Coordinates of N, CA, C and O in Angstrom, one line a residue:
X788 N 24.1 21.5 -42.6 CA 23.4 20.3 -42.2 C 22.0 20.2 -42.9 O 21.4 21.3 -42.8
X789 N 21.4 19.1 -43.6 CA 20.9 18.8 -44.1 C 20.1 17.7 -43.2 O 20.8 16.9 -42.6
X790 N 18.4 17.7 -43.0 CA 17.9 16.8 -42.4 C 17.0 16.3 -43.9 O 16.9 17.0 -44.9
X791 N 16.7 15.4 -43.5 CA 15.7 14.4 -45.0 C 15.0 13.5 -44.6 O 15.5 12.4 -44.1
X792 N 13.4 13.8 -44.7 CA 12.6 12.9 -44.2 C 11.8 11.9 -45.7 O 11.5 12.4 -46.8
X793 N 11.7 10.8 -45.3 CA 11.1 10.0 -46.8 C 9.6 9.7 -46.1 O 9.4 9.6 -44.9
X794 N 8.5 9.7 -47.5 CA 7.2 9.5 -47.1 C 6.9 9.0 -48.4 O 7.3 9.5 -49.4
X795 N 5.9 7.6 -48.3 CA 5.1 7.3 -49.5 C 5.1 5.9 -49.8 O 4.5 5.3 -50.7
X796 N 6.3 5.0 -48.6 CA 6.2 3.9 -49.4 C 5.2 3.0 -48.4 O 4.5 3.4 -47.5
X797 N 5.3 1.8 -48.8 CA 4.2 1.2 -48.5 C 4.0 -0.8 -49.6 O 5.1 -1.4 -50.0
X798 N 3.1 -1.2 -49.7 CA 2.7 -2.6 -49.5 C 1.9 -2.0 -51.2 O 1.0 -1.2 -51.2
X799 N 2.2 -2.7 -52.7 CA 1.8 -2.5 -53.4 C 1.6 -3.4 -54.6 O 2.7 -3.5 -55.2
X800 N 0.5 -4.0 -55.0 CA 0.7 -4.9 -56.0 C 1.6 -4.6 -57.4 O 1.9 -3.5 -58.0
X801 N 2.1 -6.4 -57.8 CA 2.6 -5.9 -58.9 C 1.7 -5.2 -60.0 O 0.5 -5.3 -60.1
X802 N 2.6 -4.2 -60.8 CA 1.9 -3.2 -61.9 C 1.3 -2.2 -61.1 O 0.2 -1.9 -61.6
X803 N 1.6 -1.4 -60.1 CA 0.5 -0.7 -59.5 C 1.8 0.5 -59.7 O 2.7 0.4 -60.6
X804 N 1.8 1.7 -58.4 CA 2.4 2.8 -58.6 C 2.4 3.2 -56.8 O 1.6 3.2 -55.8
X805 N 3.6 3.4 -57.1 CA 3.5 4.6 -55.5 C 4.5 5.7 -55.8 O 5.5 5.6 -56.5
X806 N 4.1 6.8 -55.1 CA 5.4 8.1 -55.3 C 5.7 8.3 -54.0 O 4.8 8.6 -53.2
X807 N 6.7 8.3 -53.7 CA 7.8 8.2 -52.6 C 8.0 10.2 -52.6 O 7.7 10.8 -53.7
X808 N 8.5 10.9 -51.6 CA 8.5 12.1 -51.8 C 9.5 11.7 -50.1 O 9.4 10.9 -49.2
X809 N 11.2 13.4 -50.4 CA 11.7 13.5 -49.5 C 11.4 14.8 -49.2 O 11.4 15.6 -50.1
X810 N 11.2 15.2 -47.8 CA 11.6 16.4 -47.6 C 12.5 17.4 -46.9 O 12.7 17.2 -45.7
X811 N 13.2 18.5 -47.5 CA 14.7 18.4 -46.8 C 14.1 19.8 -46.3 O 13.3 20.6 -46.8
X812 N 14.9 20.0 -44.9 CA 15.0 21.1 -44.4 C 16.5 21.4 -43.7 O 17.3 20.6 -43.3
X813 N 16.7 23.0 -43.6 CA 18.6 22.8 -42.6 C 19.4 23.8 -43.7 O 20.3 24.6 -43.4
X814 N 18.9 23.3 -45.0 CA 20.4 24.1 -45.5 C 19.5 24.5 -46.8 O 18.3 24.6 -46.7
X815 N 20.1 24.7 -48.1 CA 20.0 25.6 -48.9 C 19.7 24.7 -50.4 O 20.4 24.7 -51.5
X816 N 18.3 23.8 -50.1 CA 18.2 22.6 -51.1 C 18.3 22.6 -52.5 O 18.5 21.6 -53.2
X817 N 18.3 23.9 -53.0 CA 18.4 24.0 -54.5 C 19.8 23.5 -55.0 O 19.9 23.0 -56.2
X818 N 20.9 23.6 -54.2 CA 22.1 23.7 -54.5 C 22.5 22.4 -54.6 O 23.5 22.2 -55.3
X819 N 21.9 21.4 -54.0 CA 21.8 19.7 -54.0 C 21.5 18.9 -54.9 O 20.3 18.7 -55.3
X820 N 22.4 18.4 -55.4 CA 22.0 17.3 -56.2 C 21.2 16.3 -55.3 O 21.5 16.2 -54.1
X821 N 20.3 15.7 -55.7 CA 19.3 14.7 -55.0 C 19.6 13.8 -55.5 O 20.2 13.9 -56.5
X822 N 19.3 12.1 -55.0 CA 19.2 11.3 -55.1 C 18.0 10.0 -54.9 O 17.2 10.2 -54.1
X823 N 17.8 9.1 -55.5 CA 17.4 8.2 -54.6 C 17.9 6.3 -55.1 O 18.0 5.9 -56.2
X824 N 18.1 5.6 -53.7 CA 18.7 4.5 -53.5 C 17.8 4.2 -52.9 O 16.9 4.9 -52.3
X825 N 18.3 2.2 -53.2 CA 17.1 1.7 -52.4 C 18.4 0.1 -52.0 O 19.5 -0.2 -52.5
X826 N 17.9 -0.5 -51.3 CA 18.5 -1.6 -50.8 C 17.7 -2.8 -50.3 O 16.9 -2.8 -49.4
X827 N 17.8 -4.1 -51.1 CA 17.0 -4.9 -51.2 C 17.7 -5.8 -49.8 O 18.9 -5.6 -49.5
X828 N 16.9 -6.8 -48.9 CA 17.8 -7.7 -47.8 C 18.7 -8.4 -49.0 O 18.5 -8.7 -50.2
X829 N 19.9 -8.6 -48.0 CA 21.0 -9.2 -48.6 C 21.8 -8.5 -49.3 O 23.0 -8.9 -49.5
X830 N 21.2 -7.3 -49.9 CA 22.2 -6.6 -51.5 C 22.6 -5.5 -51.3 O 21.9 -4.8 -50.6
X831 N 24.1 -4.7 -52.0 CA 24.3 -3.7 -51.7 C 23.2 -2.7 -52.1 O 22.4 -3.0 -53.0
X832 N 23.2 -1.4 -51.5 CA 22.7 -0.4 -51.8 C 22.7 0.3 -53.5 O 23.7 0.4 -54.2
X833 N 21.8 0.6 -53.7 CA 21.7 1.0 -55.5 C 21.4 2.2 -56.1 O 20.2 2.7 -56.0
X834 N 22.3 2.6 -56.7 CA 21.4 3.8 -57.3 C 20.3 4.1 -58.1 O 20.6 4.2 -59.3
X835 N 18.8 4.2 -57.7 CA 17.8 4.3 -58.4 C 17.9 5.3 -59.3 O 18.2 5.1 -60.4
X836 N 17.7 6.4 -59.0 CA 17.7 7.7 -59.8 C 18.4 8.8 -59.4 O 18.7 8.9 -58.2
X837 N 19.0 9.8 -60.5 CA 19.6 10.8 -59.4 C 19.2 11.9 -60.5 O 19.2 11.8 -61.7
X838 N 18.8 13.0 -59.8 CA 18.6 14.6 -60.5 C 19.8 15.7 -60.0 O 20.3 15.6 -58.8
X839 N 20.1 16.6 -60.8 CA 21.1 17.7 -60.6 C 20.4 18.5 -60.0 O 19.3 18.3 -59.6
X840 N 21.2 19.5 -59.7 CA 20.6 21.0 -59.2 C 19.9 21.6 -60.4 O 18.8 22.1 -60.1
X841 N 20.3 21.6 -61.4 CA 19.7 22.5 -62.5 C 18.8 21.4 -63.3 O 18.3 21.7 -64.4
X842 N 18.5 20.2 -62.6 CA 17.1 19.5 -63.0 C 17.5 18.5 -63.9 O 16.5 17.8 -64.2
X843 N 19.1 18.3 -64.6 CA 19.4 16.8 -65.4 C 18.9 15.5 -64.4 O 19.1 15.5 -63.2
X844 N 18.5 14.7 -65.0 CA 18.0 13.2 -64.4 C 19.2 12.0 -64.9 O 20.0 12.2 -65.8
X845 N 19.0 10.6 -64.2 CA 19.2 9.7 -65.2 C 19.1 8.9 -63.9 O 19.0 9.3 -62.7
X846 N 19.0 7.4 -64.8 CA 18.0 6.5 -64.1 C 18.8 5.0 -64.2 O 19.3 4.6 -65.3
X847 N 18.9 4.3 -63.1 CA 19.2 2.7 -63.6 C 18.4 2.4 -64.8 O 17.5 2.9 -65.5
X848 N 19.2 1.2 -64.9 CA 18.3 0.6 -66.6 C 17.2 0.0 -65.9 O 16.0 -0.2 -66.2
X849 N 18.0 -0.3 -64.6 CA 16.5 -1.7 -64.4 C 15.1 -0.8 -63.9 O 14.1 -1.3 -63.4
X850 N 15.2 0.2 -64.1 CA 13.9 1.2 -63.6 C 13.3 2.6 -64.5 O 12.5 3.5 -64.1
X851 N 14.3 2.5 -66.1 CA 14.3 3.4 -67.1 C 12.9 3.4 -67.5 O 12.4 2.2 -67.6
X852 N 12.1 4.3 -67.7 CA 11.0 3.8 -68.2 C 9.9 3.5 -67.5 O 9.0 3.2 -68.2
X853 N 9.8 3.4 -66.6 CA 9.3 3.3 -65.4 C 9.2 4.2 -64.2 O 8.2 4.3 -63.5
X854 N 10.2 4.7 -63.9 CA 10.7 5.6 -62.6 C 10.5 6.9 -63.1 O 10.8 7.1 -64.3
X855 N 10.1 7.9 -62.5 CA 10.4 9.3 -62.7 C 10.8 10.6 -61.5 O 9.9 11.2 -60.9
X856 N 12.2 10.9 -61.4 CA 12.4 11.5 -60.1 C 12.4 13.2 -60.7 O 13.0 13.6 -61.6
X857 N 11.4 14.1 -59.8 CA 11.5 15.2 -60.2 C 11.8 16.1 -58.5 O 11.8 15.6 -57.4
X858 N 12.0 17.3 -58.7 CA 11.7 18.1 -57.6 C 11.3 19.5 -57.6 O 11.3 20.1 -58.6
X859 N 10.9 20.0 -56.2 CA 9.9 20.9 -55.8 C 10.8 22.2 -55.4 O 10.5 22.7 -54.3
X860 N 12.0 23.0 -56.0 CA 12.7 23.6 -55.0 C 11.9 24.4 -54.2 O 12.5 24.5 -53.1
X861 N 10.6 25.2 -54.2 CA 10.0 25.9 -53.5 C 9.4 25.1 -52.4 O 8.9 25.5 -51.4
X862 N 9.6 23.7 -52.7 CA 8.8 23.1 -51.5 C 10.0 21.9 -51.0 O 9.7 20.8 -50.6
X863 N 11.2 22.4 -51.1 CA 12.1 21.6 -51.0 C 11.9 20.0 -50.7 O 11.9 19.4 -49.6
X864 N 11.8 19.5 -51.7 CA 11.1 18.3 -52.1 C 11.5 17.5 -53.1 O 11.6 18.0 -54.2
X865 N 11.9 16.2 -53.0 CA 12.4 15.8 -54.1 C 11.3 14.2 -54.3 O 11.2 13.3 -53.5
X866 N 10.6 14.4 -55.8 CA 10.2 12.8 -55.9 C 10.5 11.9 -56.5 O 11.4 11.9 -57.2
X867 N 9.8 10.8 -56.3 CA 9.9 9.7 -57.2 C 8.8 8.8 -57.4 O 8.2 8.0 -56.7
X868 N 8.6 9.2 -58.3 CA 6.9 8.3 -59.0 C 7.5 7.0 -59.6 O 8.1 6.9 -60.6
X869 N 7.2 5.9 -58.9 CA 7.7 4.9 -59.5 C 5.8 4.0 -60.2 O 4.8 3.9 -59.6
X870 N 6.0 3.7 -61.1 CA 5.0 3.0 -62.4 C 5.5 2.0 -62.6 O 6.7 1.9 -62.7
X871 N 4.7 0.9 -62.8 CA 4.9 -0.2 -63.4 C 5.6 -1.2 -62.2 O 6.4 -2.1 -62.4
X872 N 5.0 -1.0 -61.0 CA 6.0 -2.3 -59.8 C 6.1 -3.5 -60.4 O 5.3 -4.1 -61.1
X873 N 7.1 -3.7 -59.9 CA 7.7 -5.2 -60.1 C 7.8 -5.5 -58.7 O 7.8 -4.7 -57.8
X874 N 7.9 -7.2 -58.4 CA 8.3 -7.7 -57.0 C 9.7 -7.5 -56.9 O 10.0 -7.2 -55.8
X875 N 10.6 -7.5 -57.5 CA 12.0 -6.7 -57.7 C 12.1 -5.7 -57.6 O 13.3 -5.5 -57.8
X876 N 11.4 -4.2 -57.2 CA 11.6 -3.2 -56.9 C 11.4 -3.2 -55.6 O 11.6 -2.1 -55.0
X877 N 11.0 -4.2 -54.7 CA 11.0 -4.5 -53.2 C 12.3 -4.6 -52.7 O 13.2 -5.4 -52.8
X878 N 12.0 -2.8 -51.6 CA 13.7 -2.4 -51.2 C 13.4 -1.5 -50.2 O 12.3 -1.0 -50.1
X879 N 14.3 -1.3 -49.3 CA 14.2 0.2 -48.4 C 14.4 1.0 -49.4 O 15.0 0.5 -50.3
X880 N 13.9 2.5 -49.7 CA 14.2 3.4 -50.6 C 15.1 4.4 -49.7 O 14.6 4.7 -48.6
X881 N 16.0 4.9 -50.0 CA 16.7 6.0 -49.0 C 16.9 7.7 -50.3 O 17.3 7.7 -51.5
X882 N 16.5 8.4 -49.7 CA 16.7 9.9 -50.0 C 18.1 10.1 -49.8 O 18.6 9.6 -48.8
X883 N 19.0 11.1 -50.9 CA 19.9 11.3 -50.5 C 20.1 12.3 -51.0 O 19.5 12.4 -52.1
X884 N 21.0 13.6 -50.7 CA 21.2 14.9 -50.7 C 23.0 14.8 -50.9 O 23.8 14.1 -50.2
X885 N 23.2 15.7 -52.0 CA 25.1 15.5 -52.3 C 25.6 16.9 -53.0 O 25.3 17.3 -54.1
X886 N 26.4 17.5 -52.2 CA 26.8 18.9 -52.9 C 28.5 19.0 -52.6 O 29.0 18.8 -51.5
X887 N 29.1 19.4 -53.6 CA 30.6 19.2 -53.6 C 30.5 20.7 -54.0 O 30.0 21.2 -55.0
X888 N 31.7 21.3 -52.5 CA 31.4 22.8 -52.1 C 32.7 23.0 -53.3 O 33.2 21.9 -53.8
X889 N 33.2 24.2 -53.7 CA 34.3 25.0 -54.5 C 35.8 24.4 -53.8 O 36.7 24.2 -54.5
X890 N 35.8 24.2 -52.8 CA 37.0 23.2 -52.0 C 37.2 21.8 -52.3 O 38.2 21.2 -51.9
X891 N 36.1 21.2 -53.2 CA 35.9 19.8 -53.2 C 35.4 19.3 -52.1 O 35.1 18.1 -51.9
X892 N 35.3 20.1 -51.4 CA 34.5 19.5 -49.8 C 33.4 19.3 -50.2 O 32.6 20.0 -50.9
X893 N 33.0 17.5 -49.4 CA 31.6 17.1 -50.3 C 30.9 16.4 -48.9 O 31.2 15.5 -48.1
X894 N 29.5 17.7 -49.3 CA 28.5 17.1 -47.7 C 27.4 16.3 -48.5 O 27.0 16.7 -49.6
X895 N 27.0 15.1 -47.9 CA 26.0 14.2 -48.2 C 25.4 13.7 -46.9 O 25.9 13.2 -45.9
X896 N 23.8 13.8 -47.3 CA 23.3 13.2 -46.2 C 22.3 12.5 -46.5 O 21.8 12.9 -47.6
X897 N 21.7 11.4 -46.0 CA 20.9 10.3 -45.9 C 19.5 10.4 -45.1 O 19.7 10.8 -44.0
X898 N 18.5 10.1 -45.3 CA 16.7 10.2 -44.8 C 17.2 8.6 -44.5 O 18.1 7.9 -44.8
X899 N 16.2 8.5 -43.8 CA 15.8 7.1 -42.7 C 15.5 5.8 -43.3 O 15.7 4.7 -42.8
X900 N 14.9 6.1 -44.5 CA 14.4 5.4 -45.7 C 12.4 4.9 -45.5 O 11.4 5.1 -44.8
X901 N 12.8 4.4 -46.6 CA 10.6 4.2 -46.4 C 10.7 2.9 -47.2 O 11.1 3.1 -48.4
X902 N 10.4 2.0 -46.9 CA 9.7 0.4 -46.8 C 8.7 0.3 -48.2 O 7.5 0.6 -48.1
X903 N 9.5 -0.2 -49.5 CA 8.5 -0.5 -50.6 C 8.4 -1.9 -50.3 O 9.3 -2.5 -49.7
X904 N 6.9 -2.6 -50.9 CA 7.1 -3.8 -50.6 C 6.1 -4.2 -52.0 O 5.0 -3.9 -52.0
X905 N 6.5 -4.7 -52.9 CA 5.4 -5.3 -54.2 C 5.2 -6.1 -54.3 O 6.3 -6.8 -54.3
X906 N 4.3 -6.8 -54.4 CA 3.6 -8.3 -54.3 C 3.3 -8.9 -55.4 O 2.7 -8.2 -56.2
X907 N 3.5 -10.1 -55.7 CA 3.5 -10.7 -57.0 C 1.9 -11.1 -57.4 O 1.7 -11.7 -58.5

């Protein structure tokens, strides 16, 4: 079991920055691929960024160049520095943790999410 708390978001002009940070505790975080999704009202859920266990990244287009998700395994931590807001990056952000055991058995768990809001 995997718990995931998100911290960082907040009310931010366009062009400005905020870094979003999850922190997981419960199980054995290095072994997790990390994630982060965000969900705008009205739209499905999206994949923002996702990092491997051994630290590969890749990024939507609509946030390439802009977003940077890294993590902390000693501080079991995973972030996301987002640069350059847009009023289009206004979304719940959700943390997400995903590890597919040697059985194919695949545990994923979800943080509460944290409230970006960018203002035009």
């Amino acid at each position: 079991q995997v718990q995931l708390v998100e911290s960082g978001g907040g009310l931010v002009q366009a062009g400005g920055s905020l870094r979003l940070s999850c922190a997981a505790s419960g199980s054995i975080f290095s072994i997790y691929d990390m994630a982060w999704y965000r969900q705008a009202p009205g739209k499905q859920r999206e994949l923002v960024a996702h990092i491997t266990s051994g630290g590969s990244t890749n990024y939507a287009d609509s946030v390439k160049g802009r977003f940077t998700i890294s993590r902390d395994n000693a501080k079991n931590t995973v972030y996301l520095q987002m640069n350059g807001l847009k009023p289009e990056d206004t979304a719940v952000y959700y943390c997400n943790a995903h590890w597919e055991r040697y059985d194919n058995r695949v545990y994923d768990y979800w943080g509460q999410g944290t409230q970006v809001t960018v203002s035009s």
